[in-house]
Every structure is written in structure tokens, then in C-alpha cells.
Tab-separated table of C-alpha atoms in Angstrom:
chain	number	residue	atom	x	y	z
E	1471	UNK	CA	58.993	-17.941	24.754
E	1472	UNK	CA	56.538	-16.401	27.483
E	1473	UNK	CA	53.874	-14.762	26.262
E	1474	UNK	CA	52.960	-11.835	27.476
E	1475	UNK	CA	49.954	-11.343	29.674
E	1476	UNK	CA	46.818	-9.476	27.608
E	1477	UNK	CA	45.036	-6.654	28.802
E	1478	UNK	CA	42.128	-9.313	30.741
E	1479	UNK	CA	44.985	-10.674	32.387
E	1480	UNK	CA	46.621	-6.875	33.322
E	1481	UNK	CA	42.953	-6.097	34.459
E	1482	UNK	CA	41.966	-9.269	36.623
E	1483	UNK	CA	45.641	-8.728	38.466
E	1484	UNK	CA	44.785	-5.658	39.330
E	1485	UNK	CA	41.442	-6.063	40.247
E	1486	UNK	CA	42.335	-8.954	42.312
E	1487	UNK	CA	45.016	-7.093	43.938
E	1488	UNK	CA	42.659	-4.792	45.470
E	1489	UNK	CA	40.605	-7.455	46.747
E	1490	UNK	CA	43.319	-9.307	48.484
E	1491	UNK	CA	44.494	-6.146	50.284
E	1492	UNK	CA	43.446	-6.653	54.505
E	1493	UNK	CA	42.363	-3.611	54.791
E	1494	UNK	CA	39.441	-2.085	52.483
E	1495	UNK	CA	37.645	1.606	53.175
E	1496	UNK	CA	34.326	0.760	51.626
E	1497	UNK	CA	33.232	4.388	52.496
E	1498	UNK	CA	35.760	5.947	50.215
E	1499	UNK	CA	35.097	3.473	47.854
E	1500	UNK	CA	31.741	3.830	47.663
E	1501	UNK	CA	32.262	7.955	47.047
E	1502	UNK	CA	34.326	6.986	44.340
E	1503	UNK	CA	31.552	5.087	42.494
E	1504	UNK	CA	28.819	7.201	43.369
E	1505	UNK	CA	30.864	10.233	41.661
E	1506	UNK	CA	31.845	8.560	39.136
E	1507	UNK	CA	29.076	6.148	38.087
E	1508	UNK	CA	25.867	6.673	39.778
E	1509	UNK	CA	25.707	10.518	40.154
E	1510	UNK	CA	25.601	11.141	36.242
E	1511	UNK	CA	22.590	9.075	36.529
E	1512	UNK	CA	20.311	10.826	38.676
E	1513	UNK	CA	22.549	10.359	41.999
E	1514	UNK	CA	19.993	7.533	43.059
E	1515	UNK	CA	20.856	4.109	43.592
E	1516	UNK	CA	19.271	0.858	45.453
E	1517	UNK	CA	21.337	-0.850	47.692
E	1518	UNK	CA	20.905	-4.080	46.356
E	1519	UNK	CA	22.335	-2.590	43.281
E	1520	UNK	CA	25.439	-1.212	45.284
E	1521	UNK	CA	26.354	-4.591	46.842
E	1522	UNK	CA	25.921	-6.421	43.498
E	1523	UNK	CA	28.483	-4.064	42.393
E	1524	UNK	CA	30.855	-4.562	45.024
E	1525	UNK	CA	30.464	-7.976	45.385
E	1526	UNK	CA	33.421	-8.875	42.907
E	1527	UNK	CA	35.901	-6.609	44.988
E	1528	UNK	CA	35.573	-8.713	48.058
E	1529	UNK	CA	33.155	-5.998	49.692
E	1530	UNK	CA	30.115	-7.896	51.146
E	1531	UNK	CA	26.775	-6.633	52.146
E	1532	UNK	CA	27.496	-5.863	55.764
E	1533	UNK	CA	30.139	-3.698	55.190
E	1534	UNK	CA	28.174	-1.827	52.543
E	1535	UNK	CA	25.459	-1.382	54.411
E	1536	UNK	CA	27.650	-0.361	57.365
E	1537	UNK	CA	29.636	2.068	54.868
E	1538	UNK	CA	26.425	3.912	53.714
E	1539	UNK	CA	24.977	4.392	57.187
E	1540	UNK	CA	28.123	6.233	58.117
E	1541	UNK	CA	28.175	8.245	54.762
E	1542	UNK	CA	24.368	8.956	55.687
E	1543	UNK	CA	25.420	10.103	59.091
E	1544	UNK	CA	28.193	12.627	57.467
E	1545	UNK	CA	25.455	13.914	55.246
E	1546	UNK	CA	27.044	12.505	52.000
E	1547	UNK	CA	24.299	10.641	51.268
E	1548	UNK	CA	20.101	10.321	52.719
E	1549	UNK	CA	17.794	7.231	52.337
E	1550	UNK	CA	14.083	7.116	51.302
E	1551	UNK	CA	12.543	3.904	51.531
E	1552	UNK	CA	10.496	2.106	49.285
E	1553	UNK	CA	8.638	-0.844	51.460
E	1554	UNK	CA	11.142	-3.431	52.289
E	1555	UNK	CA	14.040	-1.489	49.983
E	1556	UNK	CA	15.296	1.638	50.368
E	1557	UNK	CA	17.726	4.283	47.937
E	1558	UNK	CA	20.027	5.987	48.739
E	1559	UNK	CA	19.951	9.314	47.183
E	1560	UNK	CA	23.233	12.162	47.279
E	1561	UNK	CA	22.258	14.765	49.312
E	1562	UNK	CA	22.608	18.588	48.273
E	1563	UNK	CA	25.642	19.111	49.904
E	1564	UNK	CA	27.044	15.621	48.539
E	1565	UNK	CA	26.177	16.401	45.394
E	1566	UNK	CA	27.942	20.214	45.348
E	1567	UNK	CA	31.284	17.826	46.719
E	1568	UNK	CA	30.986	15.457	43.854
E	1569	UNK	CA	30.856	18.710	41.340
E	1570	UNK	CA	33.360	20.740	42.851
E	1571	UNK	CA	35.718	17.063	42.991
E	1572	UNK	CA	34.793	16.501	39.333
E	1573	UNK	CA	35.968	19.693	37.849
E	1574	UNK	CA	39.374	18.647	39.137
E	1575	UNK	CA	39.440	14.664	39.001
E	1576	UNK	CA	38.250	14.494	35.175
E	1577	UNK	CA	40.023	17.518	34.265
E	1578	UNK	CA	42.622	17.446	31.023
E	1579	UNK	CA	45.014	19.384	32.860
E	1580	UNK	CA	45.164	21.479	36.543
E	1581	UNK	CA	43.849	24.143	37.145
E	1582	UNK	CA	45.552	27.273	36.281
E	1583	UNK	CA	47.107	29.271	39.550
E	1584	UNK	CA	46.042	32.750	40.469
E	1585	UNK	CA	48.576	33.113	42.547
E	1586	UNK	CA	47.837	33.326	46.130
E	1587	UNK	CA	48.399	30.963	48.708
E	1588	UNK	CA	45.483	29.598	50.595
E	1589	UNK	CA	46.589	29.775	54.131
E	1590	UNK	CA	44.743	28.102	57.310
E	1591	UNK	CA	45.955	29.600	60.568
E	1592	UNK	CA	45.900	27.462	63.791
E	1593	UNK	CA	44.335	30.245	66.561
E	1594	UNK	CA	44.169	27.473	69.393
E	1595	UNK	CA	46.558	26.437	71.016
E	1596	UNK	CA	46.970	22.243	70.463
E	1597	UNK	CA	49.036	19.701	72.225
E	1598	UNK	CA	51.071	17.095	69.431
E	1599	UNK	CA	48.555	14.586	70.261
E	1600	UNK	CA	45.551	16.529	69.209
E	1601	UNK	CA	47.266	18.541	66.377
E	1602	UNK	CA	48.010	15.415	64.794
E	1603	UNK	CA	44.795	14.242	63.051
E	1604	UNK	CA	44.397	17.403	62.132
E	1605	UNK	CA	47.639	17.636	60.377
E	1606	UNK	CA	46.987	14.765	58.785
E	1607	UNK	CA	43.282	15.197	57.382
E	1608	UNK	CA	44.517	18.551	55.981
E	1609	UNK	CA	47.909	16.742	54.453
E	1610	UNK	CA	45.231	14.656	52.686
E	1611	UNK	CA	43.116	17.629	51.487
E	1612	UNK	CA	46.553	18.396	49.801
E	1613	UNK	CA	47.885	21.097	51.751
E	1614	UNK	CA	51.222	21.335	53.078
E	1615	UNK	CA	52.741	22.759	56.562
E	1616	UNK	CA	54.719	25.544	57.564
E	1617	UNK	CA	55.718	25.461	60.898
E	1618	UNK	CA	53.630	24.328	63.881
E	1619	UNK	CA	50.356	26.248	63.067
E	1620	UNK	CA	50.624	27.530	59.447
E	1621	UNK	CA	48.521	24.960	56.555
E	1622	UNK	CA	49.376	26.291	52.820
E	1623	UNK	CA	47.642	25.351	49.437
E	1624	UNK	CA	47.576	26.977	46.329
E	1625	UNK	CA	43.900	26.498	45.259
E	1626	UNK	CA	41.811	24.931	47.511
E	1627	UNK	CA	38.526	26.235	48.325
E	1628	UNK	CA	39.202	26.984	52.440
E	1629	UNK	CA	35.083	26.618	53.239
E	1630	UNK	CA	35.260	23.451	51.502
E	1631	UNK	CA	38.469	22.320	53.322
E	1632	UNK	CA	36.852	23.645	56.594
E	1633	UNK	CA	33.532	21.469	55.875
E	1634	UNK	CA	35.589	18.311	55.000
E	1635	UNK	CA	37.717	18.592	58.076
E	1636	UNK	CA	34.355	18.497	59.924
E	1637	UNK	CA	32.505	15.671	57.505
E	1638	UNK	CA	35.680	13.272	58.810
E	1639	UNK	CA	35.033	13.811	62.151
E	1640	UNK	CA	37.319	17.252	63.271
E	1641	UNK	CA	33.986	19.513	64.636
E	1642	UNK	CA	36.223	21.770	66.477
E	1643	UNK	CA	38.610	21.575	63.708
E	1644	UNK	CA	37.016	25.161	61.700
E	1645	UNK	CA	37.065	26.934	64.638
E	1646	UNK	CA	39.968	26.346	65.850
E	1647	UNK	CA	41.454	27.461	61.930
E	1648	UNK	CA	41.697	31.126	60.992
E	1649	UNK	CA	41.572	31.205	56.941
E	1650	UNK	CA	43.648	34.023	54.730
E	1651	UNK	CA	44.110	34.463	51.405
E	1652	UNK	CA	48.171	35.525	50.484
E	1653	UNK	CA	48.727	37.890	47.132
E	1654	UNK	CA	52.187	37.855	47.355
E	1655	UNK	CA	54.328	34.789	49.657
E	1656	UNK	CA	57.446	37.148	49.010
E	1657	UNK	CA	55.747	39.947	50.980
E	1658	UNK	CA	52.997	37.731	53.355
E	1659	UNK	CA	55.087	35.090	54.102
E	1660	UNK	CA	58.782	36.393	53.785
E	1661	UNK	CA	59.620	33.531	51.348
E	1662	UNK	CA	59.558	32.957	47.696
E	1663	UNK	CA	57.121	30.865	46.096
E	1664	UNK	CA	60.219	27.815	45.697
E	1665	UNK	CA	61.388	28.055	49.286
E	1666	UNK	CA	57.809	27.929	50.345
E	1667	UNK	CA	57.063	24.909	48.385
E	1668	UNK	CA	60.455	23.348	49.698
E	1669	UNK	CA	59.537	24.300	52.924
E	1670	UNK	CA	55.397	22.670	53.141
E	1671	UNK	CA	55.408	19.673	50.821
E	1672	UNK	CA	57.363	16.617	50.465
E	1673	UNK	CA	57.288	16.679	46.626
E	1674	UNK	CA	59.819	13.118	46.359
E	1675	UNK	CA	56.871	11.100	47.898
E	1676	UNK	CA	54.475	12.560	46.240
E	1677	UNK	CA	56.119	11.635	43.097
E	1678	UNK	CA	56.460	8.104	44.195
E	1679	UNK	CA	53.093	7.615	44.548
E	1680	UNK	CA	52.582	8.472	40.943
E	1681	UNK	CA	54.883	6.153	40.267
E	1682	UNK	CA	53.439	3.599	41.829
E	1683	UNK	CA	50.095	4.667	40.167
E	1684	UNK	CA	51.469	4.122	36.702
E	1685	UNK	CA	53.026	0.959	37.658
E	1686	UNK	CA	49.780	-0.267	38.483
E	1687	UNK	CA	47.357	0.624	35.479
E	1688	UNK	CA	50.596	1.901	32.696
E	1689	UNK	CA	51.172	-1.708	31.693
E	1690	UNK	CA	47.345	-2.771	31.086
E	1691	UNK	CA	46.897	0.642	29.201
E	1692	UNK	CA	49.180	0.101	27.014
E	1693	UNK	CA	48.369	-4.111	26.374
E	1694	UNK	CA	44.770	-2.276	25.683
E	1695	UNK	CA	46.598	0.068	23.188
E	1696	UNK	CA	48.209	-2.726	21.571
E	1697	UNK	CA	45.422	-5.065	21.583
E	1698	UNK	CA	42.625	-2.693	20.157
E	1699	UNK	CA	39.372	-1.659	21.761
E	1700	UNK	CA	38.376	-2.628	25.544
E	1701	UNK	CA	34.892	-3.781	24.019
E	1702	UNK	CA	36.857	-7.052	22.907
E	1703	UNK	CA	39.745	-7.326	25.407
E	1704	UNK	CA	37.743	-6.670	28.477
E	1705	UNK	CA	34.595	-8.295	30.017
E	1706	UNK	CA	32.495	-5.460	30.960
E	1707	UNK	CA	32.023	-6.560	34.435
E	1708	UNK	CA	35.660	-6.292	35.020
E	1709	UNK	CA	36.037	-3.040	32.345
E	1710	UNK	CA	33.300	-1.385	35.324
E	1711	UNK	CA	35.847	-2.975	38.022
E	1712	UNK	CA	38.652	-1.391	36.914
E	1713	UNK	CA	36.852	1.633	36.143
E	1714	UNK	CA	36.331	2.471	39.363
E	1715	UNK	CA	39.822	1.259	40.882
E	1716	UNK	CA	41.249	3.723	38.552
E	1717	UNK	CA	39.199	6.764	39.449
E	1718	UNK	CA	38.941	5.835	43.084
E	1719	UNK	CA	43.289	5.572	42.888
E	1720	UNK	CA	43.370	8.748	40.752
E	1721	UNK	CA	40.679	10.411	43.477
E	1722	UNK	CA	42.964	9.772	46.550
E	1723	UNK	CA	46.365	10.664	44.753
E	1724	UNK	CA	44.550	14.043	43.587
E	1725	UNK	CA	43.145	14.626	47.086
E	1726	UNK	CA	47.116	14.521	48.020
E	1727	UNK	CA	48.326	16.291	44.900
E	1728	UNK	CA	48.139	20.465	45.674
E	1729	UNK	CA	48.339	20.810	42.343
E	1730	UNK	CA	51.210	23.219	42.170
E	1731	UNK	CA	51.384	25.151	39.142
E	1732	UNK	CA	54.111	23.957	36.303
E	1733	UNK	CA	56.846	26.532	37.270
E	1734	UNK	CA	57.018	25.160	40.585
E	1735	UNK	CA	57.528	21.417	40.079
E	1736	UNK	CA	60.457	19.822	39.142
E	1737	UNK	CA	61.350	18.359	35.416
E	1738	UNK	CA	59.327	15.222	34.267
E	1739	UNK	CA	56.775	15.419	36.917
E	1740	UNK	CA	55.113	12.479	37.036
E	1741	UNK	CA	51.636	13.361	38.006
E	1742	UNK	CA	51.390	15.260	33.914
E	1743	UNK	CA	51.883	11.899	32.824
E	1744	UNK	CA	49.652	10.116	35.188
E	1745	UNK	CA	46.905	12.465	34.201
E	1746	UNK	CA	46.942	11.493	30.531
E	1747	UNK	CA	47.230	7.483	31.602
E	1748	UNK	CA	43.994	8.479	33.803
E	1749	UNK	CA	42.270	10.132	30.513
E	1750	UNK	CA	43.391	7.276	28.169
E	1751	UNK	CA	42.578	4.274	30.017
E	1752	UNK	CA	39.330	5.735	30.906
E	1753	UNK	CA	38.426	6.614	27.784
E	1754	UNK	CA	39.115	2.559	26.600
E	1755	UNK	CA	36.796	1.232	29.753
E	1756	UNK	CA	33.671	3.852	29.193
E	1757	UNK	CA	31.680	1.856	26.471
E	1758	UNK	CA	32.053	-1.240	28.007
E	1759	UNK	CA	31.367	-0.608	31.576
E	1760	UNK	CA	28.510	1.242	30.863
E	1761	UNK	CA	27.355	-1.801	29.557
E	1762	UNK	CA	27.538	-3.611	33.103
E	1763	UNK	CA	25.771	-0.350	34.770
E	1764	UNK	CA	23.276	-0.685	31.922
E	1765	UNK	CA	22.556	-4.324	33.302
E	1766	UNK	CA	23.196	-3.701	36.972
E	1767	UNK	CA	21.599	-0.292	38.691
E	1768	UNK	CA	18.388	-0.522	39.563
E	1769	UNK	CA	16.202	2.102	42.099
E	1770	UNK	CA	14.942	0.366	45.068
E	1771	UNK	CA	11.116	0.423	42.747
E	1772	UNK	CA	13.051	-1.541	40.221
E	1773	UNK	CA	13.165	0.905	37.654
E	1774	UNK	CA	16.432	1.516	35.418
E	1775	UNK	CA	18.059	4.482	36.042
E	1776	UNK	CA	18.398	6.424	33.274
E	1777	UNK	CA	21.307	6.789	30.930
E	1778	UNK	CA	24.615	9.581	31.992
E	1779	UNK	CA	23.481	12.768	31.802
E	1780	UNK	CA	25.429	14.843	29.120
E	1781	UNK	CA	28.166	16.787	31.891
E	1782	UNK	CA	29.593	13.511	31.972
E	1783	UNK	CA	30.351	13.520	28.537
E	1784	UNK	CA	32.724	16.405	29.025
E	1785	UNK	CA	34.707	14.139	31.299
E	1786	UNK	CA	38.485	14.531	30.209
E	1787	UNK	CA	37.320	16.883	27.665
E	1788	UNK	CA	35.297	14.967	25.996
E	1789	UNK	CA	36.143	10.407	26.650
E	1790	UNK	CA	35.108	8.380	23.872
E	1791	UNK	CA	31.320	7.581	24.651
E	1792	UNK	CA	29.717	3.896	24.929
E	1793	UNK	CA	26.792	3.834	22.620
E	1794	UNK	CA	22.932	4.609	23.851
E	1795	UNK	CA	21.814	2.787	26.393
E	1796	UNK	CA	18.746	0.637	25.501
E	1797	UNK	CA	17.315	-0.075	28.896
């Protein structure tokens, strides 16, 4: 009889999997772990530390380095030097994106709607070539289309949206946008709120990528639920690993994800499930990937950084919390 593969083995697959894949965006990646792991510690990190880190997902010091210049260049992040090292430090307006992505990423559940529709009017006039990347930076911000010049979502923050569109390389992009706020899609739009959704988001592949999301970390959260704590299962070099695959995956589905409110999604939507898969396997990997960070991050002066600060204990309303760091 086969047995069947533990949680280490679950974990190492997956990790690996990322690793193997031919194309990697280090960038992204590295906004992933500085939200999730280094900005509850002061939001300071030497470099060094950052390509130990990556190391083990294939990412090699080049391409960090090369990643963090262009994050320094779209004013994510600034570097002070320190001799021959240098940190890299979030700036203020990195630091108000990490907050404002936090309240939604490490959330128990979405946000409740007010119910308007975010709208971002196109006022210029665009050939298909050119509206194109802007179609499709705003289909990642999550919102969906209506016609030729109409972008809808039902809760983003539009001067956020309109300073991300010009962080990924759009400058012309919020001038050329007109933002409105809709009370009432029956009366503004001369739709209802279904037809609408019907109408500006492609809800089917949407819920395929959650399922592919669950099929990717379900099975080794549930081989962790069967075997007991992630302290023993895991390694916590490869607890941290995962860690950050699953909150970097969870980031870039939520970034998708409008977050429509529960009367306008279909039956067994996936993404309620994939929320609490996000919550429980992060709550098994906390202790002992803090553990590896404990070991690992170091300022460019080769001082520790100092333990999570307590916001991030509210994460998921409250994960199970590794024990005090000693370093």
C-alpha cells in the first residue's frame, strides 16, 4: 500500500514547484515578503538578508538586486547605505500600500459593501493597442469592464487604483481616467447590480483560479491537520518558504478578486473557502517560520531586527503566535 505523502513532502512539492516555473517576478515576490515578513519588523531589511531568503526559491542575487532597484525606482522601497552594505527601507508611500493591502489580504472575511460602484471613466480617446495595458493593469487591480471606456469595482479606493496604475508604469494612465462614485447602478448605470456584475467580470475564471489555489496548498493543510503541529512536520526554513508562496498566491488572487459582496456571487463560491484555507494554513506555519526570520534578517549594521510588532498579531483575527523571539 502507498503511503501517503506527509505534510514535508506536500510542502517541498510545492515549494519546488515554484522554483521550477521559467518565469519568476522577483519584484512581486519580493512585495509579498516585505508585507508580510519584514514590514512588521520595522520595514528594514539588508540585502544580504533578502537574497539568503530567496536563495532556496531559485531567485539569485542578481535578480534581487535587479528587483529592488526597480521597486526603488517605483518608490516602493529607498536605500541608505551603511559602508559597503546598504538597507533597504519601505518608503512612506510603500508602507501606506502595505497597510491599506493588509486590511484586506489578512482579513477573516471581505469587506462589507456600501453599495456604490467605483467607476473609472476613460475621457481620452485610445486606440486597442494602447487601451490594452491599461485594461489589463486595472483587470488586475480587480475591476471589471463595461463597454469600451467604463472600469467598475465595488470597493476599491480610486486614488489608490490611480497611483498603482502609475507605480506599474501607466503615467498618463490617471489623467486620461475620470473617477465617480455610483449610489444606485439601477439609476447611474441603467442596470441592476446582477446584470452589471454579468456584464464586467468573468466570475467562472475567477473561480477557477481558486480552485487551482486550493489544489495547490488544500492537500498539505490538511496532511498538517492530520499530522499535528507545523513545529514538528515542517522544517522552518521551508515552513518560512511556504509562508510566503501562500501569501504571495493569496496576494495576486485577491488583487484579481473585486470582492463582490455575498448576494452577488453564486452558491459555494470558492474564494469563502479559500479564505479560511489562507487563515488556517497560516496560522500552522507562523511559529515556525518565525523561527527562520529569527535566524535570518539582519540590518545592513548587523543588528537583529526586532521581533513583529503587535498589528501583526491581529492578522486573520488573531493567527496562533510563535513564541518570543530571543534574538
Amino acid at each position: 500500500m502507498r503511503r501517503a505523502a506527509s505534510a514535508a513532502d506536500l510542502a517541498r512539492a510545492r515549494i519546488d514547484a515554484h522554483r521550477q516555473q521559467s518565469r519568476v517576478r522577483a519584484g512581486a515576490l519580493i512585495i509579498s515578503l516585505f508585507g508580510d515578513a519584514v514590514a512588521p519588523r520595522g520595514g528594514r531589511l539588508w540585502v544580504g538578508s533578502l537574497i539568503r531568503l530567496l536563495q532556496p526559491l531559485g531567485i539569485d542575487d542578481r535578480l534581487v538586486r535587479t528587483a529592488v532597484s526597480r521597486l526603488a525606482k517605483q518608490a516602493w522601497l529607498r536605500i541608505e547605505s551603511h559602508g559597503r552594505r546598504a538597507d533597504y527601507l519601505l518608503t512612506e508611500a510603500g508602507q501606506r500600500r502595505f497597510e491599506e493591502a493588509s486590511r484586506t489580504i489578512y482579513a477573516t472575511q471581505p469587506r462589507a459593501w456600501d453599495g456604490r460602484w467605483r467607476l473609472l471613466l476613460l475621457v481620452r480617446e485610445l486606440d486597442a493597442k494602447a487601451r490594452e495595458p491599461l485594461r489589463r493593469a486595472l483587470a488586475w487591480q480587480g475591476f471589471g469592464q463595461l463597454g469600451a471606456d467604463c472600469f467598475v469595482h465595488p470597493g476599491a479606493d480610486l486614488d489608490e487604483a490611480l497611483q498603482a496604475l502609475a507605480t506599474e508604469g501607466l503615467a498618463e494612465a490617471p489623467a486620461q481616467l475620470m473617477p465617480l462614485l455610483a449610489s444606485d447602478a439601477r439609476h447611474g448605470l441603467g442596470q441592476s447590480d446582477a446584470e452589471l456584475v454579468r456584464r464586467a467580470w468573468n466570475l467562472d475564471e475567477l473561480a477557477q483560479a481558486y480552485t487551482r489555489f486550493d489544489a495547490g496548498y488544500g492537500p498539505i493543510a490538511r496532511a498538517l491537520q492530520a499530522e499535528g503541529e507545523a513545529d514538528e512536520a515542517i522544517a522552518p526554513e521551508d515552513a518560512f518558504l511556504l509562508r510566503t508562496l501562500l501569501i504571495h498566491d493569496w496576494r495576486r488572487l485577491l488583487l484579481r478578486d473585486p470582492e463582490l459582496p455575498d448576494v452577488l456571487l453564486p452558491a459555494g463560491w470558492p474564494g469563502r473557502a479559500a479564505r479560511q484555507l489562507t487563515r488556517d494554513l497560516y496560522r500552522r506555519l507562523l511559529a515556525p517560520s518565525e523561527r527562520h526570520l529569527d535566524a535570518l534578517l539582519q540590518r545592513a549594521d548587523g543588528q537583529a531586527l526586532p521581533p513583529p510588532d503587535a498589528a501583526s498579531r491581529l492578522r486573520f483575527g488573531g493567527a496562533a503566535q510563535p513564541p518570543a523571539s530571543t534574538v
